[in-house]
Amino acid sequence: MDKCIRVGFLGCGNVGSGVWRLLNGFSPEIAHRTGLRFEVKRILVRDLHKPRDIAFPEGLLTDRVEDVLDDEEISIVLEFLGGEEPAYRWVLAALQRGKTVVTANKVAFALHWHELQKAAKQSGAGLYYEAAVCAAIPIIHSLEESLQANRISRIYGIVNGTTNYILSRMSREGSSYEAVLEEAQRLGLAEPDPASDVEGLDAAYKLSILASLAFHGRVPFENVYVEGITRVQSEDIRCGQELGYTLKLLAIAKREGLDVETRVHPTFIRNDHPLANVSGAFNAVFLTGHACGEMMFMGRGAGDLPTASAIVSDLVRAASAQKHMYPTFENELYPTVALRNNTDWRCAFYVRMLALDEPGVLSRIAQTFANHGVSISAMQQKGETSNGRATVVFITHIASEKDMQKAAQEIDPAIATVECLLRVEKT
Amino acid sequence: MDKCIRVGFLGCGNVGSGVWRLLNGFSPEIAHRTGLRFEVKRILVRDLHKPRDIAFPEGLLTDRVEDVLDDEEISIVLEFLGGEEPAYRWVLAALQRGKTVVTANKVAFALHWHELQKAAKQSGAGLYYEAAVCAAIPIIHSLEESLQANRISRIYGIVNGTTNYILSRMSREGSSYEAVLEEAQRLGLAEPDPASDVEGLDAAYKLSILASLAFHGRVPFENVYVEGITRVQSEDIRCGQELGYTLKLLAIAKREGLDVETRVHPTFIRNDHPLANVSGAFNAVFLTGHACGEMMFMGRGAGDLPTASAIVSDLVRAASAQKHMYPTFENELYPTVALRNNTDWRCAFYVRMLALDEPGVLSRIAQTFANHGVSISAMQQKGETSNGRATVVFITHIASEKDMQKAAQEIDPAIATVECLLRVEKT
């Protein structure tokens, strides 16, 4: 006889509908494999009368959150609301009532992990969040369990499908950011208000979660440096390609000793790096551990069924657990290993300038770089000169972010202007 | 106060030494994160007097297996012997005594999974085997847990580093199989007796494990069709490249309904397929699930520390488990879903022939193909003719394996001889 677990949904948009369909179409297999049967008892929606693709049984939908939170038969709550509030408040309330929560909400989770985990531990409830980062890709669980024997030193993630789609198309077609964004919106691949994706915030929430797990120390969202793709020009993508680099919006986390850097920004990586070939709406996480070496996970990081794949796996895991596990954060347990937030990271740089096409100019630019410890690894002067100025592209050796910024500011505008400054990971 | 878990090693070669080093160098972190402390109590070795890199404490090494199996303090046994016997007998004995086993042994595990799991369930011991397939890559655990809400229909794996290294170098340099193998042996990247790798057996053991987990039904090693890389010629790698394909030793498993095909053989895949860029000693598993879509895991599939990464993660998992879990095999539980072994799979083919350079010959070849339902998708005649014969390369559309074999046999040797027949996955 299968054990029946009653669950409640908070929200039923794309992801919630995907979970409903996956649970319903897949229940015989789940029962065969696990001896568990899931019954969706209540689904909280904003508008009871909105037309829906799925014909839910009478009485399943409700617009009162209490119908989910106060139902004692519901032992597991699946949260698909997205955004900070009211999701955070309701998830917290569910955990406090001893209900296990499976969430796909990176925002509420990244901002309130501490409080949520504390509430879960106190009531003995479980807190599962695989779907919050990269949907179907099992990166959360791998960091928590399968890679736990590693000191992870680096993460490079393509964790936002919208921006990866836009940059992939700009790279392939040479189109402008605005044109590709518009088409992505038309195709439903970018939100009507794309700010959270294109400004890099979505990636930063995910990076804060990944880095916290990888480094076993809490890395707050506020510590993540964020720069989006809205100012990326196809000219720079092309110049980078000519020098052997591909532009990606990377979520980067590095740890050395107790110093941690976390940053999301457009980044050039070598064309032959495995991440360079991760195109379109795919996500990927590339990491380095002291035992496992280099490893990459690639898959669909968004979409109803890929997200549902992670949700339902978490649900089965939650329902099968004898005792729920929670990650430990060494910097909370042991003040001596408190992680430090390093904002002066080191990387290489791509600099595009409009420089006077006169003898001695390049040497003065190189000297200004050198004064700040930045040395040049490659230089290319592009075709034609206009108004006496030519486009010159530099790739530097590895240097400090602050030194590079100072050097860029000190370039004399009378001889050259910095038109674009992008970071390069040469690894 | 940390909980102390006493473990015993069976074997202490490369992998065992890696586990010893990882456990010792990493124990403060493990204790911080998990509250567990591991003490290696006994290590079974063949020769007590062999010089070793590691200075093991007095009395730790033994050449009597009973010192591990009969020690009641040892609750977890780590097995690094490799090969079927005596590993199988000893692992079985450990499980029967209620000791949890963590193994890196794909051979004993693939051949005796059923008996081992039965013994484990009977005594309540755990059986962990992440390290048996692709070392550090968490593919086992992902199939068992993170992808359990999926009907997986396809697996393509590069699961043997030695053959991937050889084929990568043959592709890059145009060298012969023999020359690259010899150098790989000199560099320690291929065994002195490389048969198990280059004949595809190592990959077949791993595929049998992967397919069983992915399809939730036991897929015996004996069902895997195996063809190694010993007859691969650099000429064919080059011809394939010109047509847009890369040659890999792929471990392929597909399920459609109850029909399962499992095969290991040199396979052409599109140059832009993510697996085509997995070079050298890296391993990767590419899979498709009905919910997660396409996904790829890439990493180091061999080596002391990458294997130890999986072993120690399994060890922590085993020691933290309230209750050990075992995969279920639907074809054992439910005779109605018994999987069928399909040996007449469908794929595309690469055929290189030496054909009479005369009018009408190509049309006769194409007609013989067509008589068996094989149609041609691309054809290339290579440069010069010798002895009145020219090299002609065909890529077919998707056809049945048996039909293709019949067609190849029916080509009249008076007009053309089949010099090479390789499979192509166009996906």
XYZ file of C-alpha atoms in Angstrom, chain A residues 22-420:
399
model
C 4.467 16.080 -14.024
C 2.949 14.771 -10.788
C -0.179 13.601 -12.550
C 1.424 12.072 -15.613
C 4.166 10.415 -13.666
C 2.482 9.154 -10.530
C 2.531 5.417 -11.395
C 6.300 5.538 -11.847
C 6.757 7.509 -8.637
C 4.637 5.003 -6.763
C 6.557 2.062 -8.284
C 9.901 3.594 -7.470
C 9.275 5.051 -4.064
C 6.069 3.670 -2.607
C 4.819 7.256 -2.351
C 1.642 8.769 -3.731
C 1.233 12.546 -3.807
C -2.122 14.224 -3.572
C -2.329 17.941 -4.312
C -4.910 19.069 -1.772
C -5.046 22.849 -2.196
C -3.614 25.328 -4.680
C -3.383 28.986 -3.742
C -4.013 31.323 -6.693
C -4.510 35.072 -6.925
C -7.606 34.938 -9.113
C -10.035 32.054 -8.818
C -11.809 33.030 -11.996
C -8.872 33.356 -14.350
C -9.189 30.935 -17.284
C -6.629 28.108 -16.991
C -5.271 25.420 -19.305
C -5.702 22.747 -16.684
C -9.128 21.639 -15.510
C -8.465 21.426 -11.770
C -10.933 19.392 -9.700
C -13.689 21.336 -7.965
C -12.592 22.956 -4.720
C -8.861 22.560 -5.268
C -8.124 26.207 -5.992
C -8.340 28.790 -3.250
C -7.431 32.448 -2.882
C -6.966 32.204 0.919
C -3.433 31.295 1.962
C -4.768 29.919 5.261
C -6.428 27.104 3.352
C -2.923 25.830 2.618
C -1.016 26.925 5.714
C -3.638 25.857 8.264
C -4.563 22.541 6.667
C -3.101 19.961 9.002
C -3.245 17.227 6.382
C -0.879 19.158 4.125
C 2.625 18.166 5.166
C 4.577 19.645 2.257
C 4.151 23.074 0.693
C 5.461 23.815 -2.799
C 6.119 27.493 -3.388
C 6.083 28.972 -6.911
C 5.171 32.596 -6.209
C 8.553 34.123 -6.958
C 9.708 37.451 -5.567
C 10.415 38.361 -1.970
C 6.976 39.086 -0.562
C 4.541 37.633 0.270
C 6.490 34.451 -0.560
C 8.961 34.866 2.292
C 6.279 35.477 4.916
C 4.199 32.511 3.813
C 7.107 30.106 3.479
C 8.270 31.127 6.944
C 4.776 30.546 8.303
C 4.647 27.095 6.692
C 8.032 26.121 8.181
C 6.999 27.403 11.614
C 3.950 25.156 11.428
C 6.280 22.203 10.763
C 5.431 21.920 7.080
C 8.308 21.037 4.786
C 8.806 23.536 1.965
C 10.052 22.923 -1.566
C 10.727 26.213 -3.279
C 11.756 27.501 -6.683
C 12.120 31.042 -5.342
C 15.710 32.259 -5.549
C 14.881 35.788 -4.394
C 13.108 35.024 -1.124
C 15.535 32.182 -0.497
C 18.743 34.120 -1.167
C 17.587 37.066 0.934
C 16.178 35.091 3.889
C 17.987 31.760 3.893
C 19.183 32.249 7.460
C 15.734 32.902 8.940
C 14.110 30.196 6.844
C 16.653 27.562 7.806
C 16.412 28.545 11.468
C 12.636 28.153 11.410
C 12.927 24.826 9.592
C 15.410 23.453 12.101
C 13.276 24.574 15.031
C 10.173 22.815 13.803
C 12.014 19.880 12.226
C 10.617 20.733 8.799
C 12.629 20.278 5.629
C 13.675 23.080 3.292
C 14.449 22.111 -0.320
C 15.521 24.532 -3.040
C 17.129 22.670 -5.957
C 14.749 24.404 -8.359
C 15.824 27.876 -7.200
C 19.093 27.648 -9.156
C 19.371 26.404 -12.738
C 16.095 24.482 -12.634
C 16.707 20.874 -13.721
C 20.487 20.935 -13.268
C 21.217 19.159 -9.969
C 23.833 21.668 -8.873
C 22.433 22.352 -5.406
C 22.290 18.734 -4.404
C 25.679 18.038 -5.948
C 27.268 20.834 -3.931
C 25.501 19.729 -0.756
C 26.330 16.059 -1.051
C 28.281 14.753 -3.995
C 31.070 17.329 -3.861
C 31.205 17.709 -0.095
C 34.691 16.190 0.079
C 36.050 19.155 -1.866
C 37.460 22.553 -1.150
C 35.833 24.365 -4.050
C 37.911 27.287 -5.211
C 36.066 28.546 -8.284
C 32.618 28.642 -9.813
C 31.842 30.017 -13.239
C 28.149 29.927 -14.005
C 25.942 30.737 -16.942
C 22.877 30.840 -14.731
C 20.486 33.091 -16.618
C 18.976 31.786 -19.819
C 17.559 35.092 -21.072
C 20.901 36.881 -21.105
C 22.656 33.839 -22.530
C 20.118 33.705 -25.337
C 20.612 37.419 -26.066
C 24.421 37.252 -26.009
C 24.466 34.031 -28.075
C 22.373 35.659 -30.784
C 24.352 38.894 -30.708
C 27.533 36.799 -31.100
C 26.177 34.720 -33.930
C 24.396 37.424 -35.888
C 26.133 40.640 -34.951
C 22.727 42.149 -34.070
C 22.302 44.899 -31.498
C 21.300 44.286 -27.905
C 18.041 46.175 -28.397
C 17.017 44.216 -31.499
C 17.676 40.817 -29.938
C 15.972 41.752 -26.673
C 12.890 42.844 -28.568
C 12.733 39.572 -30.458
C 13.351 37.559 -27.282
C 10.405 39.352 -25.697
C 8.250 38.600 -28.708
C 9.208 34.895 -28.465
C 8.473 34.821 -24.733
C 12.163 34.217 -23.945
C 12.474 37.515 -22.097
C 10.021 39.083 -19.667
C 8.037 42.198 -20.641
C 10.047 43.867 -17.860
C 13.426 42.207 -18.363
C 15.327 44.267 -15.762
C 16.004 41.472 -13.255
C 17.519 39.284 -15.986
C 19.421 41.806 -18.111
C 20.699 43.799 -15.124
C 22.234 40.626 -13.693
C 20.177 40.506 -10.485
C 18.681 37.098 -11.203
C 22.185 35.711 -11.696
C 23.388 37.417 -8.510
C 20.704 35.794 -6.360
C 21.671 32.411 -7.757
C 25.373 33.071 -7.289
C 24.841 34.000 -3.672
C 23.199 30.602 -3.120
C 25.813 28.647 -5.100
C 28.770 30.361 -3.432
C 27.318 29.864 0.048
C 26.985 26.129 -0.548
C 30.280 25.734 -2.370
C 32.295 27.625 0.214
C 30.339 26.357 3.222
C 29.983 29.919 4.437
C 27.194 32.366 3.958
C 27.855 34.715 1.029
C 25.159 37.405 1.175
C 23.491 38.670 -1.956
C 24.624 42.186 -1.045
C 28.242 41.097 -1.435
C 27.801 40.156 -5.075
C 29.084 42.778 -7.520
C 26.513 43.050 -10.317
C 26.767 44.444 -13.809
C 24.267 43.458 -16.493
C 24.398 43.225 -20.260
C 22.388 46.335 -21.179
C 25.429 48.261 -22.340
C 27.036 45.425 -24.304
C 27.711 46.390 -27.908
C 28.003 43.925 -30.748
C 31.199 45.702 -31.810
C 32.926 44.491 -28.647
C 31.593 40.977 -29.027
C 33.097 40.953 -32.520
C 36.457 42.413 -31.440
C 36.657 39.808 -28.678
C 35.856 36.982 -31.101
C 38.709 38.099 -33.334
C 41.046 37.808 -30.355
C 39.748 34.304 -29.499
C 37.177 35.139 -26.825
C 33.426 34.658 -26.362
C 31.311 37.040 -24.273
C 29.055 35.511 -21.605
C 27.236 36.899 -18.601
C 29.179 34.905 -16.014
C 28.398 34.473 -12.355
C 31.860 34.095 -10.830
C 32.769 33.038 -7.304
C 36.298 32.408 -6.127
C 37.683 31.526 -2.743
C 41.288 31.730 -1.698
C 41.911 31.125 1.967
C 39.190 33.159 3.649
C 38.880 35.690 0.834
C 35.811 35.341 -1.314
C 34.934 37.284 -4.431
C 31.533 37.067 -6.085
C 30.673 38.975 -9.197
C 28.230 38.911 -12.082
C 29.261 40.765 -15.214
C 29.769 40.298 -18.947
C 32.977 38.296 -19.238
C 35.166 37.202 -22.086
C 36.257 33.568 -21.914
C 38.409 31.606 -24.312
C 36.521 30.261 -27.339
C 37.648 26.746 -26.448
C 36.443 26.886 -22.851
C 33.548 24.447 -22.333
C 31.306 27.337 -21.238
C 31.863 29.175 -24.523
C 29.798 26.537 -26.327
C 26.846 26.725 -23.933
C 24.423 28.641 -26.104
C 20.876 29.853 -26.191
C 18.674 29.210 -23.191
C 21.004 26.569 -21.698
C 22.573 27.099 -18.291
C 25.853 25.661 -17.075
C 27.982 25.671 -13.971
C 31.706 25.047 -14.244
C 33.599 24.542 -10.998
C 36.969 23.479 -9.619
C 37.446 21.435 -6.450
C 40.718 20.366 -4.898
C 39.822 16.680 -5.239
C 37.332 16.504 -8.106
C 39.256 18.870 -10.367
C 37.285 20.661 -13.075
C 33.660 19.769 -13.582
C 30.752 21.135 -15.567
C 26.994 20.702 -15.336
C 24.901 21.822 -18.282
C 21.160 21.773 -18.853
C 17.926 23.683 -19.059
C 17.932 26.344 -16.383
C 14.353 27.489 -16.834
C 10.989 26.408 -18.198
C 7.993 24.685 -16.667
C 9.002 21.025 -16.977
C 12.747 21.433 -16.289
C 11.863 23.348 -13.125
C 9.213 20.775 -12.260
C 11.852 18.043 -12.661
C 13.804 19.584 -9.792
C 10.693 20.324 -7.708
C 9.306 16.799 -7.938
C 12.708 15.239 -7.207
C 12.974 17.450 -4.127
C 9.438 16.484 -3.197
C 10.241 12.768 -3.354
C 13.464 13.362 -1.434
C 11.605 15.368 1.203
C 8.899 12.750 1.561
C 11.420 9.893 1.806
C 13.751 11.580 4.294
C 13.926 10.032 7.726
C 15.361 13.297 8.971
C 15.860 16.523 7.050
C 19.403 17.786 6.571
C 20.508 21.408 6.535
C 23.754 22.805 5.181
C 26.187 24.152 7.742
C 27.863 27.497 7.369
C 31.295 27.454 8.872
C 31.470 31.238 9.169
C 28.419 31.186 11.395
C 29.580 28.276 13.495
C 33.229 29.200 13.741
C 34.025 32.927 13.821
C 37.679 32.151 13.148
C 36.853 31.046 9.647
C 34.737 34.096 8.815
C 34.878 34.696 5.089
C 36.057 38.087 3.884
C 34.448 39.840 0.946
C 37.160 40.728 -1.545
C 36.127 43.539 -3.880
C 39.543 44.027 -5.450
C 39.651 40.852 -7.504
C 42.216 40.089 -10.146
C 41.420 39.244 -13.748
C 42.441 40.235 -17.246
C 40.718 43.081 -19.076
C 39.483 43.968 -22.517
C 39.745 47.697 -23.230
C 38.464 49.376 -26.377
C 39.625 52.940 -26.930
C 39.357 55.692 -29.479
C 42.923 56.944 -29.599
C 44.669 59.697 -31.553
C 46.284 58.062 -34.552
C 49.694 59.607 -33.902
C 53.124 58.280 -33.036
C 53.752 57.982 -29.310
C 50.089 57.682 -28.314
C 50.104 53.932 -27.791
C 53.249 54.153 -25.735
C 51.670 56.830 -23.492
C 48.606 54.640 -22.973
C 50.755 51.615 -22.192
C 52.753 53.753 -19.763
C 49.598 54.853 -17.922
C 48.590 51.181 -17.645
C 52.090 50.246 -16.473
C 52.045 52.943 -13.791
C 49.202 51.018 -12.205
C 50.734 47.590 -12.632
C 48.633 46.697 -15.686
C 50.573 45.171 -18.538
C 49.346 44.473 -22.023
C 49.070 40.974 -23.432
C 47.588 41.737 -26.876
C 46.777 44.856 -28.882
C 44.918 45.375 -32.139
C 44.368 48.586 -34.062
C 41.149 48.367 -36.059
C 40.740 49.542 -39.645
C 39.867 53.117 -40.398
C 40.588 56.310 -38.547
C 37.870 58.961 -38.133
C 38.366 62.496 -36.845
C 42.007 61.589 -36.405
C 41.099 58.809 -33.967
C 41.416 55.061 -34.436
C 39.826 52.175 -32.544
C 42.403 50.263 -30.532
C 41.646 47.127 -28.545
C 43.817 45.868 -25.689
C 43.786 42.627 -23.747
C 45.748 42.968 -20.519
C 47.535 40.448 -18.387
C 45.936 39.686 -15.050
C 45.689 42.809 -12.898
C 43.724 44.151 -9.960
C 40.261 45.547 -10.678
C 40.976 48.744 -8.779
C 44.303 49.310 -10.513
C 42.666 48.826 -13.892
C 39.870 51.263 -13.051
C 42.401 53.846 -11.877
C 44.476 53.403 -15.015
C 41.380 53.810 -17.210
C 40.453 57.029 -15.427
C 43.911 58.445 -15.837
C 44.066 58.051 -19.581
C 44.288 61.606 -20.906
C 41.039 62.227 -22.845
C 42.999 64.488 -25.162
C 44.802 61.418 -26.531
C 42.336 58.547 -25.964
C 38.921 57.752 -24.527
C 37.946 54.423 -23.010
C 34.849 53.311 -24.919
C 34.468 49.909 -23.339
